[in-house]
Coordinates of C-alpha atoms and ligand atoms in Angstrom, one line a residue:
M58 CA 250.9 4.7 -48.5
S59 CA 254.2 6.5 -46.5
F60 CA 253.8 9.6 -44.6
T61 CA 255.4 11.6 -42.2
M62 CA 253.8 13.2 -39.3
H63 CA 255.4 16.0 -36.6
G64 CA 254.0 17.1 -33.9
I65 CA 255.2 18.2 -30.2
A66 CA 258.2 15.6 -28.4
V67 CA 257.3 14.7 -25.1
S68 CA 258.9 12.0 -24.0
S69 CA 262.4 10.8 -26.2
G70 CA 262.7 7.2 -27.3
I71 CA 262.8 5.3 -30.6
A72 CA 259.3 2.7 -30.8
I73 CA 258.4 0.9 -33.3
G74 CA 255.3 -0.8 -33.4
H75 CA 251.4 -0.9 -34.7
A76 CA 248.7 1.6 -34.4
H77 CA 246.3 1.0 -32.0
L78 CA 243.4 3.4 -32.7
L79 CA 241.7 4.7 -28.8
S80 CA 238.2 3.8 -28.8
H81 CA 235.2 6.7 -29.1
T82 CA 235.0 5.3 -24.6
A83 CA 236.9 6.7 -22.7
L84 CA 237.1 3.3 -21.3
E85 CA 240.1 1.5 -22.9
V86 CA 239.6 -2.4 -22.9
A87 CA 242.6 -4.9 -23.1
H88 CA 242.8 -7.5 -25.7
Y89 CA 243.8 -11.2 -25.6
V90 CA 243.3 -14.0 -26.9
L91 CA 241.7 -17.2 -25.0
P92 CA 242.5 -21.4 -25.7
K93 CA 239.6 -22.5 -27.7
H94 CA 238.3 -24.5 -24.1
M95 CA 237.7 -21.5 -22.6
V96 CA 236.2 -20.0 -25.9
Q97 CA 231.9 -20.9 -24.5
D98 CA 232.5 -19.9 -21.0
E99 CA 233.3 -16.2 -22.3
V100 CA 230.2 -16.3 -24.9
K101 CA 228.5 -16.8 -21.7
R102 CA 230.0 -14.1 -19.9
F103 CA 229.3 -11.6 -22.2
E104 CA 225.2 -12.6 -22.4
A105 CA 225.6 -12.6 -18.6
A106 CA 226.8 -8.8 -18.9
L107 CA 224.0 -7.9 -22.1
E108 CA 221.2 -9.7 -19.7
S109 CA 222.3 -7.4 -16.5
T110 CA 222.7 -4.9 -18.1
R111 CA 219.3 -5.2 -19.8
R112 CA 217.9 -5.5 -16.1
E113 CA 220.0 -2.7 -15.0
L114 CA 217.7 0.0 -17.7
A115 CA 214.7 -1.7 -17.6
A116 CA 214.8 -1.2 -13.9
L117 CA 215.6 2.9 -13.9
R118 CA 212.5 2.6 -16.4
D119 CA 210.2 1.1 -14.2
N120 CA 211.4 3.5 -11.0
R121 CA 211.4 6.3 -12.8
P122 CA 210.7 9.6 -10.3
Q123 CA 207.5 11.6 -10.3
Q124 CA 209.3 14.3 -11.3
A125 CA 211.2 13.3 -14.1
A126 CA 210.8 13.8 -17.2
A127 CA 208.3 12.1 -20.0
E128 CA 211.9 12.4 -22.5
F129 CA 213.5 9.8 -19.7
D130 CA 211.3 6.9 -20.9
A131 CA 212.4 7.7 -24.5
F132 CA 215.4 7.8 -23.7
L133 CA 215.8 4.5 -21.5
D134 CA 213.9 3.0 -24.5
L135 CA 216.1 3.9 -27.1
H136 CA 219.2 2.6 -25.2
L137 CA 216.8 -1.0 -25.0
M138 CA 216.9 -0.9 -28.3
I139 CA 220.6 -0.4 -28.6
L140 CA 221.9 -2.5 -26.5
D141 CA 219.1 -5.2 -28.3
D142 CA 220.4 -4.5 -32.1
E143 CA 222.3 -6.8 -33.8
H144 CA 226.0 -5.2 -33.8
I145 CA 226.0 -5.5 -30.0
S146 CA 223.7 -7.9 -28.5
Q147 CA 225.0 -10.2 -31.7
A148 CA 228.0 -9.3 -33.9
P149 CA 230.7 -9.6 -30.8
R150 CA 229.6 -13.1 -29.8
H151 CA 230.4 -14.1 -33.2
M152 CA 233.5 -12.8 -32.9
I153 CA 234.5 -14.3 -29.6
E154 CA 233.8 -17.6 -31.0
R155 CA 235.5 -16.8 -34.2
E156 CA 238.5 -14.8 -33.5
H157 CA 238.5 -16.2 -29.6
C158 CA 239.4 -12.6 -28.2
N159 CA 238.3 -11.4 -25.1
A160 CA 234.7 -10.0 -24.7
E161 CA 235.8 -6.5 -23.7
W162 CA 237.8 -6.2 -26.6
A163 CA 234.6 -7.8 -29.2
L164 CA 232.6 -5.7 -27.7
K165 CA 234.4 -2.2 -28.2
A166 CA 235.2 -3.2 -31.9
Q167 CA 231.8 -3.6 -32.2
M168 CA 230.8 -0.3 -31.2
D169 CA 233.4 1.1 -33.0
D170 CA 232.3 -0.7 -36.2
L171 CA 229.0 1.3 -35.5
V172 CA 230.0 4.3 -34.1
T173 CA 232.1 5.0 -37.8
H174 CA 228.6 4.3 -39.5
F175 CA 226.8 7.1 -37.4
E176 CA 229.7 9.9 -38.0
A177 CA 228.7 8.9 -41.9
F178 CA 224.7 10.0 -41.4
E179 CA 223.9 13.4 -42.9
D180 CA 221.4 14.3 -40.5
A181 CA 222.7 16.3 -37.7
Y182 CA 220.8 13.8 -34.7
L183 CA 221.1 10.4 -36.4
R184 CA 224.3 11.6 -35.3
E185 CA 224.4 12.2 -32.7
R186 CA 223.2 9.1 -32.0
K187 CA 226.3 7.9 -31.6
T188 CA 226.6 8.9 -28.2
D189 CA 224.0 6.4 -27.2
V190 CA 225.5 4.1 -28.5
I191 CA 229.2 4.6 -26.4
Q192 CA 226.9 5.0 -22.9
V193 CA 225.2 2.1 -24.1
V194 CA 228.1 0.1 -24.9
E195 CA 229.8 1.8 -21.7
R196 CA 227.3 0.2 -19.6
V197 CA 227.9 -3.7 -20.8
L198 CA 231.5 -2.8 -20.2
K199 CA 231.6 -1.6 -17.3
T200 CA 229.3 -5.1 -16.3
L201 CA 232.0 -7.4 -18.3
I202 CA 235.1 -5.3 -15.9
G203 CA 232.6 -5.5 -12.7
H204 CA 233.5 -9.4 -13.8
P205 CA 236.6 -10.4 -15.5
G206 CA 237.3 -13.8 -17.3
Q207 CA 240.1 -15.7 -17.3
V208 CA 242.8 -14.4 -18.6
P209 CA 245.2 -16.9 -19.3
P210 CA 248.3 -16.4 -18.6
A211 CA 250.5 -16.0 -21.5
A212 CA 247.2 -13.3 -22.7
R213 CA 249.2 -9.6 -22.1
H214 CA 249.1 -6.6 -24.5
D215 CA 250.6 -7.0 -27.4
V216 CA 254.0 -4.5 -26.6
S217 CA 254.6 -3.3 -30.4
M218 CA 251.5 -1.8 -29.5
I219 CA 251.6 2.2 -30.2
L220 CA 248.4 3.9 -29.3
V221 CA 246.7 6.8 -30.8
A222 CA 243.9 8.8 -29.4
H223 CA 242.6 12.6 -29.9
D224 CA 243.2 13.2 -26.4
V225 CA 243.6 11.1 -23.2
S226 CA 243.6 12.9 -19.9
P227 CA 246.2 12.0 -16.7
A228 CA 243.5 10.3 -15.1
D229 CA 243.0 7.7 -18.2
L230 CA 246.4 8.0 -18.9
I231 CA 247.2 6.4 -15.0
Q232 CA 244.5 3.4 -15.9
L233 CA 246.6 2.9 -18.7
K234 CA 249.8 2.5 -17.0
P235 CA 250.0 -1.9 -17.1
H236 CA 249.4 -2.2 -20.2
Q237 CA 252.5 -1.0 -21.5
F238 CA 252.4 0.3 -25.4
A239 CA 255.6 1.2 -26.9
A240 CA 254.3 4.5 -27.2
I241 CA 251.5 7.1 -26.7
L242 CA 250.5 10.0 -29.9
T243 CA 247.9 11.9 -29.7
D244 CA 246.2 14.7 -31.4
L245 CA 245.8 17.6 -28.6
G246 CA 248.5 18.5 -25.5
G247 CA 251.4 20.3 -24.9
A248 CA 254.6 19.7 -23.5
T249 CA 254.0 20.4 -20.0
S250 CA 250.4 19.6 -19.9
H251 CA 250.2 16.7 -17.0
T252 CA 249.5 14.1 -19.6
A253 CA 252.7 14.8 -21.2
I254 CA 254.0 14.3 -17.6
I255 CA 252.4 11.8 -16.8
A256 CA 253.6 9.7 -20.2
R257 CA 257.7 10.3 -19.7
S258 CA 256.6 8.7 -16.1
L259 CA 256.0 5.4 -18.2
N260 CA 259.2 6.0 -19.5
T261 CA 257.9 5.2 -23.1
P262 CA 258.1 7.3 -26.4
C263 CA 255.8 9.9 -26.3
V264 CA 253.8 12.7 -29.1
V265 CA 251.5 15.2 -28.8
G266 CA 249.4 17.3 -30.7
L267 CA 249.8 15.9 -34.1
H268 CA 246.2 17.5 -34.6
R269 CA 245.1 14.9 -37.0
A270 CA 247.1 11.2 -35.4
R271 CA 244.0 9.7 -35.3
Q272 CA 242.1 10.5 -38.4
L273 CA 244.8 10.0 -40.9
M274 CA 246.2 6.6 -39.4
R275 CA 244.0 3.3 -39.3
E276 CA 244.4 0.0 -36.7
N277 CA 247.9 -1.9 -37.3
D278 CA 249.5 1.2 -39.4
M279 CA 253.3 0.0 -39.1
L280 CA 255.0 3.2 -37.1
I281 CA 258.1 4.8 -36.0
V282 CA 257.9 6.9 -32.8
D283 CA 260.9 10.1 -32.4
G284 CA 260.1 10.8 -29.5
T285 CA 262.8 13.4 -29.1
Q286 CA 262.5 15.1 -33.2
G287 CA 258.5 14.9 -32.9
V288 CA 258.7 12.7 -35.5
I289 CA 256.2 10.5 -36.5
I290 CA 256.7 7.8 -40.1
V291 CA 253.5 5.7 -41.0
N292 CA 254.5 2.2 -43.0
P293 CA 257.2 3.3 -43.4
D294 CA 260.1 0.9 -46.4
K295 CA 262.2 -1.8 -45.4
Q296 CA 265.4 1.0 -45.6
I297 CA 263.7 3.4 -43.0
L298 CA 262.9 0.4 -40.6
A299 CA 266.0 -0.8 -40.7
E300 CA 267.9 2.4 -40.2
Y301 CA 265.6 3.3 -37.0
K302 CA 266.3 -0.3 -35.6
L303 CA 269.5 1.0 -35.2
R304 CA 269.1 3.9 -33.6
Q305 CA 266.8 1.6 -31.1
S306 CA 269.5 -0.3 -30.4
L307 CA 272.2 2.1 -29.2
L308 CA 270.0 4.2 -27.1
E309 CA 269.1 1.2 -25.5
L310 CA 273.2 0.0 -25.0
E311 CA 273.9 4.0 -23.5
R312 CA 270.6 3.6 -21.5
Q313 CA 272.6 0.1 -20.3
K314 CA 276.4 1.9 -19.3
L315 CA 274.0 4.3 -17.7
K316 CA 273.4 2.1 -15.7
R317 CA 277.1 2.0 -13.9
L318 CA 276.1 5.5 -12.7
K319 CA 273.6 4.2 -9.7
S320 CA 275.2 4.2 -6.8
T321 CA 277.6 7.3 -7.4
R322 CA 277.1 10.7 -6.3
A323 CA 275.9 13.4 -7.7
N324 CA 279.3 15.9 -7.4
T325 CA 280.5 18.0 -10.2
L326 CA 284.2 18.0 -11.3
D327 CA 284.8 21.3 -8.6
D328 CA 283.6 18.5 -5.9
A329 CA 280.0 20.6 -4.9
A330 CA 277.3 17.9 -4.0
I331 CA 273.9 18.1 -6.2
E332 CA 271.1 16.7 -4.8
L333 CA 269.1 14.5 -7.1
H334 CA 265.5 13.4 -6.3
A335 CA 262.7 11.4 -7.5
N336 CA 259.3 12.7 -9.1
I337 CA 256.5 10.1 -8.2
E338 CA 252.8 9.7 -8.7
M339 CA 251.9 6.7 -6.3
P340 CA 253.0 4.6 -4.2
H341 CA 254.1 2.4 -6.7
D342 CA 255.8 4.2 -8.4
L343 CA 258.9 3.2 -5.7
A344 CA 260.6 0.8 -7.3
E345 CA 261.7 2.7 -10.2
V346 CA 262.6 5.6 -7.8
Q347 CA 265.1 3.0 -5.8
E348 CA 266.6 1.8 -9.2
N349 CA 267.4 4.9 -10.8
G350 CA 269.3 5.5 -7.3
A351 CA 267.4 8.9 -6.2
T352 CA 268.3 10.4 -2.7
G353 CA 264.9 11.5 -2.4
I354 CA 261.3 11.8 -3.0
G355 CA 261.3 16.2 -4.5
L356 CA 258.0 15.8 -5.4
F357 CA 254.8 13.3 -4.8
R358 CA 251.8 13.7 -6.9
S359 CA 249.6 12.9 -4.0
E360 CA 246.2 13.9 -6.0
F361 CA 246.8 11.1 -8.3
L362 CA 245.9 9.2 -5.2
F363 CA 242.0 10.3 -6.2
L364 CA 241.7 10.8 -9.4
N365 CA 239.8 7.5 -11.8
R366 CA 237.5 6.8 -8.4
D367 CA 234.0 8.0 -7.6
D368 CA 234.7 7.8 -4.0
L369 CA 237.5 9.6 -2.2
P370 CA 240.2 8.2 -0.7
D371 CA 239.7 8.0 3.2
E372 CA 242.2 9.0 6.6
D373 CA 243.3 5.5 6.7
E374 CA 244.0 4.6 2.4
Q375 CA 245.8 8.1 1.9
F376 CA 247.8 7.4 5.4
E377 CA 249.2 4.3 4.2
A378 CA 250.3 5.1 1.0
Y379 CA 252.3 8.0 2.5
R380 CA 253.8 5.7 5.3
A381 CA 254.1 3.0 2.5
V382 CA 256.9 5.8 0.7
A383 CA 258.5 6.9 3.8
E384 CA 258.9 4.2 5.1
G385 CA 260.7 2.9 1.3
M386 CA 262.9 5.7 1.1
G387 CA 263.9 4.3 4.5
G388 CA 265.2 7.5 5.9
L389 CA 265.9 9.7 2.5
P390 CA 263.2 12.7 2.5
V391 CA 260.0 12.5 1.2
T392 CA 258.4 15.6 -0.1
I393 CA 254.2 15.3 -0.4
R394 CA 253.1 17.6 -2.1
T395 CA 249.5 18.2 -0.7
F396 CA 246.8 17.5 -3.3
D397 CA 247.6 19.8 -6.5
L398 CA 243.5 19.4 -7.5
G399 CA 241.9 21.0 -9.8
A400 CA 242.6 22.2 -13.5
D401 CA 242.9 19.6 -15.8
K402 CA 242.7 17.0 -13.0
Q403 CA 239.8 17.1 -11.6
L404 CA 237.4 14.7 -9.1
N405 CA 235.4 12.1 -11.1
G406 CA 231.9 13.7 -10.8
T407 CA 233.2 17.5 -10.6
K408 CA 229.6 19.3 -12.0
R409 CA 231.0 22.7 -12.0
V410 CA 233.9 24.0 -15.2
A411 CA 234.6 27.0 -14.3
S412 CA 236.1 28.6 -17.7
N413 CA 239.5 28.7 -17.1
P414 CA 240.4 26.6 -14.9
A415 CA 244.3 27.0 -14.4
L416 CA 243.1 29.9 -12.9
G417 CA 240.6 28.5 -10.6
L418 CA 239.9 26.9 -7.7
R419 CA 242.8 24.5 -7.6
A420 CA 245.9 22.8 -5.3
I421 CA 246.1 25.3 -2.3
R422 CA 242.8 27.4 -3.0
L423 CA 240.7 24.7 -3.2
C424 CA 242.1 22.7 -0.1
L425 CA 241.5 26.4 1.7
A426 CA 237.7 25.9 0.4
E427 CA 237.3 22.4 1.4
P428 CA 238.7 22.7 4.7
Q429 CA 237.3 18.7 5.5
L430 CA 238.9 17.5 2.4
F431 CA 242.3 19.3 3.5
R432 CA 241.9 18.2 7.6
T433 CA 241.7 14.7 6.3
Q434 CA 244.7 14.9 4.3
L435 CA 247.1 17.0 6.7
R436 CA 246.2 14.6 9.2
A437 CA 247.3 11.3 7.1
V438 CA 250.5 12.8 5.7
L439 CA 251.4 14.0 9.5
R440 CA 250.5 10.1 11.0
A441 CA 253.1 9.2 8.1
S442 CA 255.7 11.5 9.3
H443 CA 256.2 9.1 12.4
Y444 CA 257.3 7.2 10.0
G445 CA 260.0 8.2 8.0
N446 CA 261.3 12.0 6.6
V447 CA 258.2 13.4 5.2
K448 CA 258.6 16.9 4.3
I449 CA 254.8 18.9 3.6
L450 CA 255.0 21.0 0.3
V451 CA 251.6 23.4 -0.7
P452 CA 251.5 23.7 -3.9
M453 CA 250.3 27.3 -5.6
L454 CA 250.9 29.2 -2.9
S455 CA 250.2 33.2 -3.8
S456 CA 249.9 35.7 -0.9
V457 CA 251.3 35.7 2.6
S458 CA 247.6 35.3 3.8
E459 CA 247.6 31.8 2.0
I460 CA 250.6 31.3 3.3
N461 CA 249.5 32.3 6.9
Q462 CA 246.2 30.0 7.2
T463 CA 248.0 27.0 5.9
L464 CA 249.8 27.1 8.4
Q465 CA 247.3 27.8 11.1
F466 CA 245.5 25.2 9.1
I467 CA 248.5 22.7 10.2
A468 CA 248.6 23.9 13.6
A469 CA 245.3 23.1 14.3
V470 CA 245.3 20.0 12.4
K471 CA 248.8 19.2 14.5
Q472 CA 246.7 20.4 17.7
G473 CA 244.2 17.4 17.2
L474 CA 246.3 15.2 17.0
D475 CA 248.1 15.8 20.0
A476 CA 244.5 15.5 21.3
E477 CA 243.9 11.8 20.6
G478 CA 247.3 11.0 21.4
I479 CA 248.4 9.8 17.5
P480 CA 251.8 10.3 17.7
Y481 CA 253.9 12.5 14.4
N482 CA 257.0 14.6 13.8
R483 CA 256.2 17.8 15.8
A484 CA 258.9 19.2 13.3
V485 CA 257.4 18.4 9.6
P486 CA 259.3 20.8 7.4
I487 CA 256.2 22.5 5.8
G488 CA 257.3 23.9 2.2
G489 CA 255.7 26.2 -0.6
M490 CA 256.1 25.5 -4.3
V491 CA 257.4 28.7 -6.4
E492 CA 254.8 28.5 -9.1
I493 CA 252.9 31.7 -9.9
P494 CA 255.2 34.9 -10.8
A495 CA 253.4 36.9 -7.9
A496 CA 255.7 33.9 -5.5
A497 CA 258.3 34.3 -7.2
L498 CA 258.4 37.9 -7.2
A499 CA 257.8 38.8 -3.7
L500 CA 260.2 36.0 -2.1
N501 CA 260.8 37.4 0.6
V502 CA 257.8 36.5 2.9
F503 CA 258.5 33.0 1.3
T504 CA 261.6 32.6 2.6
R505 CA 260.6 34.0 6.1
K506 CA 257.5 32.0 6.8
L507 CA 258.6 28.3 5.3
D508 CA 261.4 26.0 5.6
F509 CA 261.8 24.8 1.7
L510 CA 260.7 26.2 -1.9
S511 CA 260.4 24.1 -4.9
I512 CA 260.0 25.6 -8.2
G513 CA 257.2 24.5 -10.1
T514 CA 258.9 25.4 -13.8
N515 CA 255.6 23.7 -15.5
D516 CA 253.0 26.6 -14.1
L517 CA 255.3 29.3 -13.3
I518 CA 256.4 29.6 -16.7
Q519 CA 252.7 29.1 -18.2
Y520 CA 251.7 31.8 -15.7
T521 CA 254.6 34.3 -16.6
L522 CA 254.2 33.6 -20.7
A523 CA 250.5 33.3 -19.7
I524 CA 250.4 30.1 -22.2
D525 CA 248.1 27.2 -21.5
R526 CA 250.1 24.4 -20.6
T527 CA 248.1 22.1 -21.9
D528 CA 246.9 23.6 -25.2
E529 CA 248.5 22.5 -28.2
E530 CA 248.1 25.2 -30.3
V531 CA 250.3 27.8 -28.0
A532 CA 252.8 25.4 -27.4
H533 CA 255.4 26.8 -29.7
L534 CA 255.5 30.0 -27.6
Y535 CA 256.2 28.0 -23.9
D536 CA 259.7 29.0 -23.6
P537 CA 261.7 28.3 -20.6
L538 CA 264.3 30.2 -22.4
H539 CA 262.6 33.9 -21.6
P540 CA 264.6 36.0 -20.3
A541 CA 261.7 36.8 -18.5
V542 CA 261.9 32.8 -17.2
L543 CA 265.5 32.6 -16.7
Y544 CA 265.8 35.9 -14.0
L545 CA 262.7 35.1 -11.7
L546 CA 264.6 31.9 -11.9
A547 CA 267.9 33.0 -11.2
H548 CA 265.9 35.5 -8.7
V549 CA 264.1 32.8 -6.7
I550 CA 267.1 30.3 -6.3
G551 CA 269.8 33.2 -5.5
S552 CA 267.8 34.7 -2.5
A553 CA 266.9 31.4 -1.6
N554 CA 270.8 30.3 -1.4
K555 CA 270.7 34.0 0.8
A556 CA 268.1 33.5 3.1
G557 CA 269.6 29.8 3.7
I558 CA 266.2 28.5 2.2
P559 CA 266.8 25.2 0.7
I560 CA 265.3 25.5 -2.5
S561 CA 264.9 22.6 -5.4
V562 CA 263.6 22.6 -8.9
C563 CA 260.7 20.1 -9.5
G564 CA 259.0 20.8 -13.1
E565 CA 260.4 19.4 -16.4
M566 CA 262.9 22.0 -16.7
A567 CA 265.2 19.7 -13.6
G568 CA 264.8 17.1 -15.9
E569 CA 266.1 18.0 -19.0
L570 CA 269.6 17.9 -19.7
A571 CA 269.6 21.3 -21.7
Y572 CA 268.9 22.7 -18.1
T573 CA 271.4 21.4 -16.3
R574 CA 273.9 23.2 -16.1
L575 CA 271.6 26.4 -17.1
L576 CA 270.5 25.7 -13.3
L577 CA 273.6 25.0 -12.2
G578 CA 275.2 28.3 -12.5
M579 CA 271.9 29.8 -11.1
G580 CA 273.5 28.2 -7.3
L581 CA 270.8 25.6 -7.9
R582 CA 271.7 22.2 -5.7
Q583 CA 269.4 20.0 -5.9
F584 CA 267.3 18.9 -8.6
S585 CA 263.4 16.6 -9.1
M586 CA 262.8 14.6 -12.5
R587 CA 260.8 11.8 -12.7
P588 CA 263.0 8.6 -12.2
T589 CA 264.2 7.8 -15.7
Q590 CA 265.9 11.0 -16.1
L591 CA 267.8 10.7 -13.6
L592 CA 270.9 8.6 -14.2
G593 CA 271.2 11.3 -17.8
I594 CA 271.1 14.2 -15.7
K595 CA 273.9 13.1 -13.4
Q596 CA 276.1 11.6 -16.1
R597 CA 276.1 15.8 -16.6
V598 CA 276.4 16.8 -13.3
L599 CA 279.6 14.4 -12.6
T600 CA 280.8 16.5 -16.0
T601 CA 280.3 19.9 -15.1
S602 CA 282.5 22.4 -13.2
L603 CA 280.6 25.3 -11.7
P604 CA 284.3 28.4 -12.1
Q605 CA 284.2 26.8 -16.1
I606 CA 280.2 27.4 -16.6
A607 CA 280.5 31.1 -14.8
P608 CA 281.2 33.7 -17.2
L609 CA 279.6 31.9 -19.9
M610 CA 276.3 32.4 -17.7
Q611 CA 277.0 36.1 -16.6
K612 CA 276.7 36.8 -20.2
I613 CA 273.5 34.8 -20.6
M614 CA 271.6 36.1 -17.9
R615 CA 272.3 39.0 -19.8
A616 CA 271.0 38.9 -23.2
D617 CA 267.8 39.2 -24.3
D618 CA 267.8 38.1 -27.7
P619 CA 266.2 34.4 -27.7
L620 CA 268.3 33.5 -30.6
K621 CA 271.8 34.6 -28.6
I622 CA 270.6 33.3 -25.6
Q623 CA 270.7 29.4 -27.3
E624 CA 273.7 30.2 -28.4
L625 CA 275.3 30.6 -25.0
L626 CA 273.1 28.0 -23.7
G627 CA 274.8 25.5 -26.9
R628 CA 278.1 26.7 -25.6
L629 CA 277.2 26.0 -22.1
N630 CA 276.4 22.7 -22.6
A631 CA 279.6 21.4 -25.1
A632 CA 281.9 22.8 -22.3
Ligands
PEP729 C1 254.6 22.5 -11.9 O1 254.7 22.9 -11.6 O2 256.1 22.6 -12.3 C2 254.6 21.5 -10.9 C3 256.3 20.0 -11.1 O3 253.9 20.8 -11.1 P1 252.8 19.9 -11.5 O4 253.1 19.7 -12.5 O5 252.3 19.0 -11.2 O6 251.4 21.0 -11.7
MG730 MG1 253.2 22.9 -10.4

């Protein structure tokens, strides 16, 4: 049956492929087909993982601490029983033999089957036991993943798979990166959540806030995903399919044409020079940065080095990552943001869940509360500053005392390096993100004390309009064109320009074509965005005349009716 779903468009482009429903487990597993001669080895690998998990559970039971509750034994017995259930211990083996698939895939498929059975139970206690099934399977999967099998050279995830999940955390998405899904769909999420940002950085069409996609779609359903309109067509007819294939080819043609702009300088028609920088999450994003001709890194979200692991990256590991980027950019600016953990990016094993994490111990607040973590990172960044044009960017600053504490902290770390004779750039610029309305409104202290500023529109809008950027229920209220947001943006850009402090925008607005002229008209000359957006934005800059848009800009800044603002923006972009 064909039907259409609408969600929040997060990452543009058209994808056509088959639905792959993300399993209940947090672990996503690869799927590949093995040649016949490798099948028996795969069965043995599966059986070894079962045996190792059995031993692990038995050891846990035998070494139970004295004070542990008696339920502990019952729980382990239950897990051992589940492990020996034929769904878990036999069915995957038959599936490997029958379909020649890898062990992880077979196990996960059987688990999904079993979980569906449990979900159908009327008895709430039995229904809840699905969690135990998932936990047991995750244990076996971890063992399997720790002892990878031989992947045949041609095996890889089918590129025409479309991931359908209830929700994906930013950390999960980073792990999914190598799988190259043709599109990503989720039931939850808002357009500027970190999950959405990562999806965009994968250059993969993405629609979030679909509410019931995972429930309504079936594995292998044929899907068309229009990531620009936020529309999904499930099991389309032939005519629709042909139409979207054509649109897909036209978009690809457009993308190829843009590549010609890679080395062109981003000057407006009246010759104002605009800097177009890139946002990255990991050092390996550098290839894309260079492919798209960015003239610097405007935002390195360093916290992604801390995700998806049980330990913390030590000073040397961080140093190597920062140095690789600094050297890789060959003297162009590299703005490393000190880690913005907390809120929707939590360290593994974080126990305390704040009642309102976006307003809690996040970013610089967490850094100042955990000086050891902060010191380690600052030492690594400063050491890397010896190898390139490194700048330090501090997120979520809100007050003069936070700025002072941060600057003193950095000065103390520098002293430590001096004492050890470790080289670093003594004049490394220190900047602050303007992403809290208090910072935007009391900007003088920021321009006085810091070397540069960068506006994080994602958070600035979230906090100005009191809208959780991760909550799809209020996503329709997230409005970059709200007069209050426009006022703050124009105020910050204007004040920084007046004070002679470099200012950029590194939130999602910087990479959206609809806002390029608006920001240029406010006086912005430096943008930082995902690498794949860069050439499209450059094309818009090249076709903009600042004197020509000035009168319309004045009208926009005076308007307070959202419809009027929309209409004027339309005219600005058509000029
Ligand atoms: C922002 O808030 O706009 C920003 C760039 O930082 P992040 O999206 O990582 O919070
Ligand atoms: Mg932010």
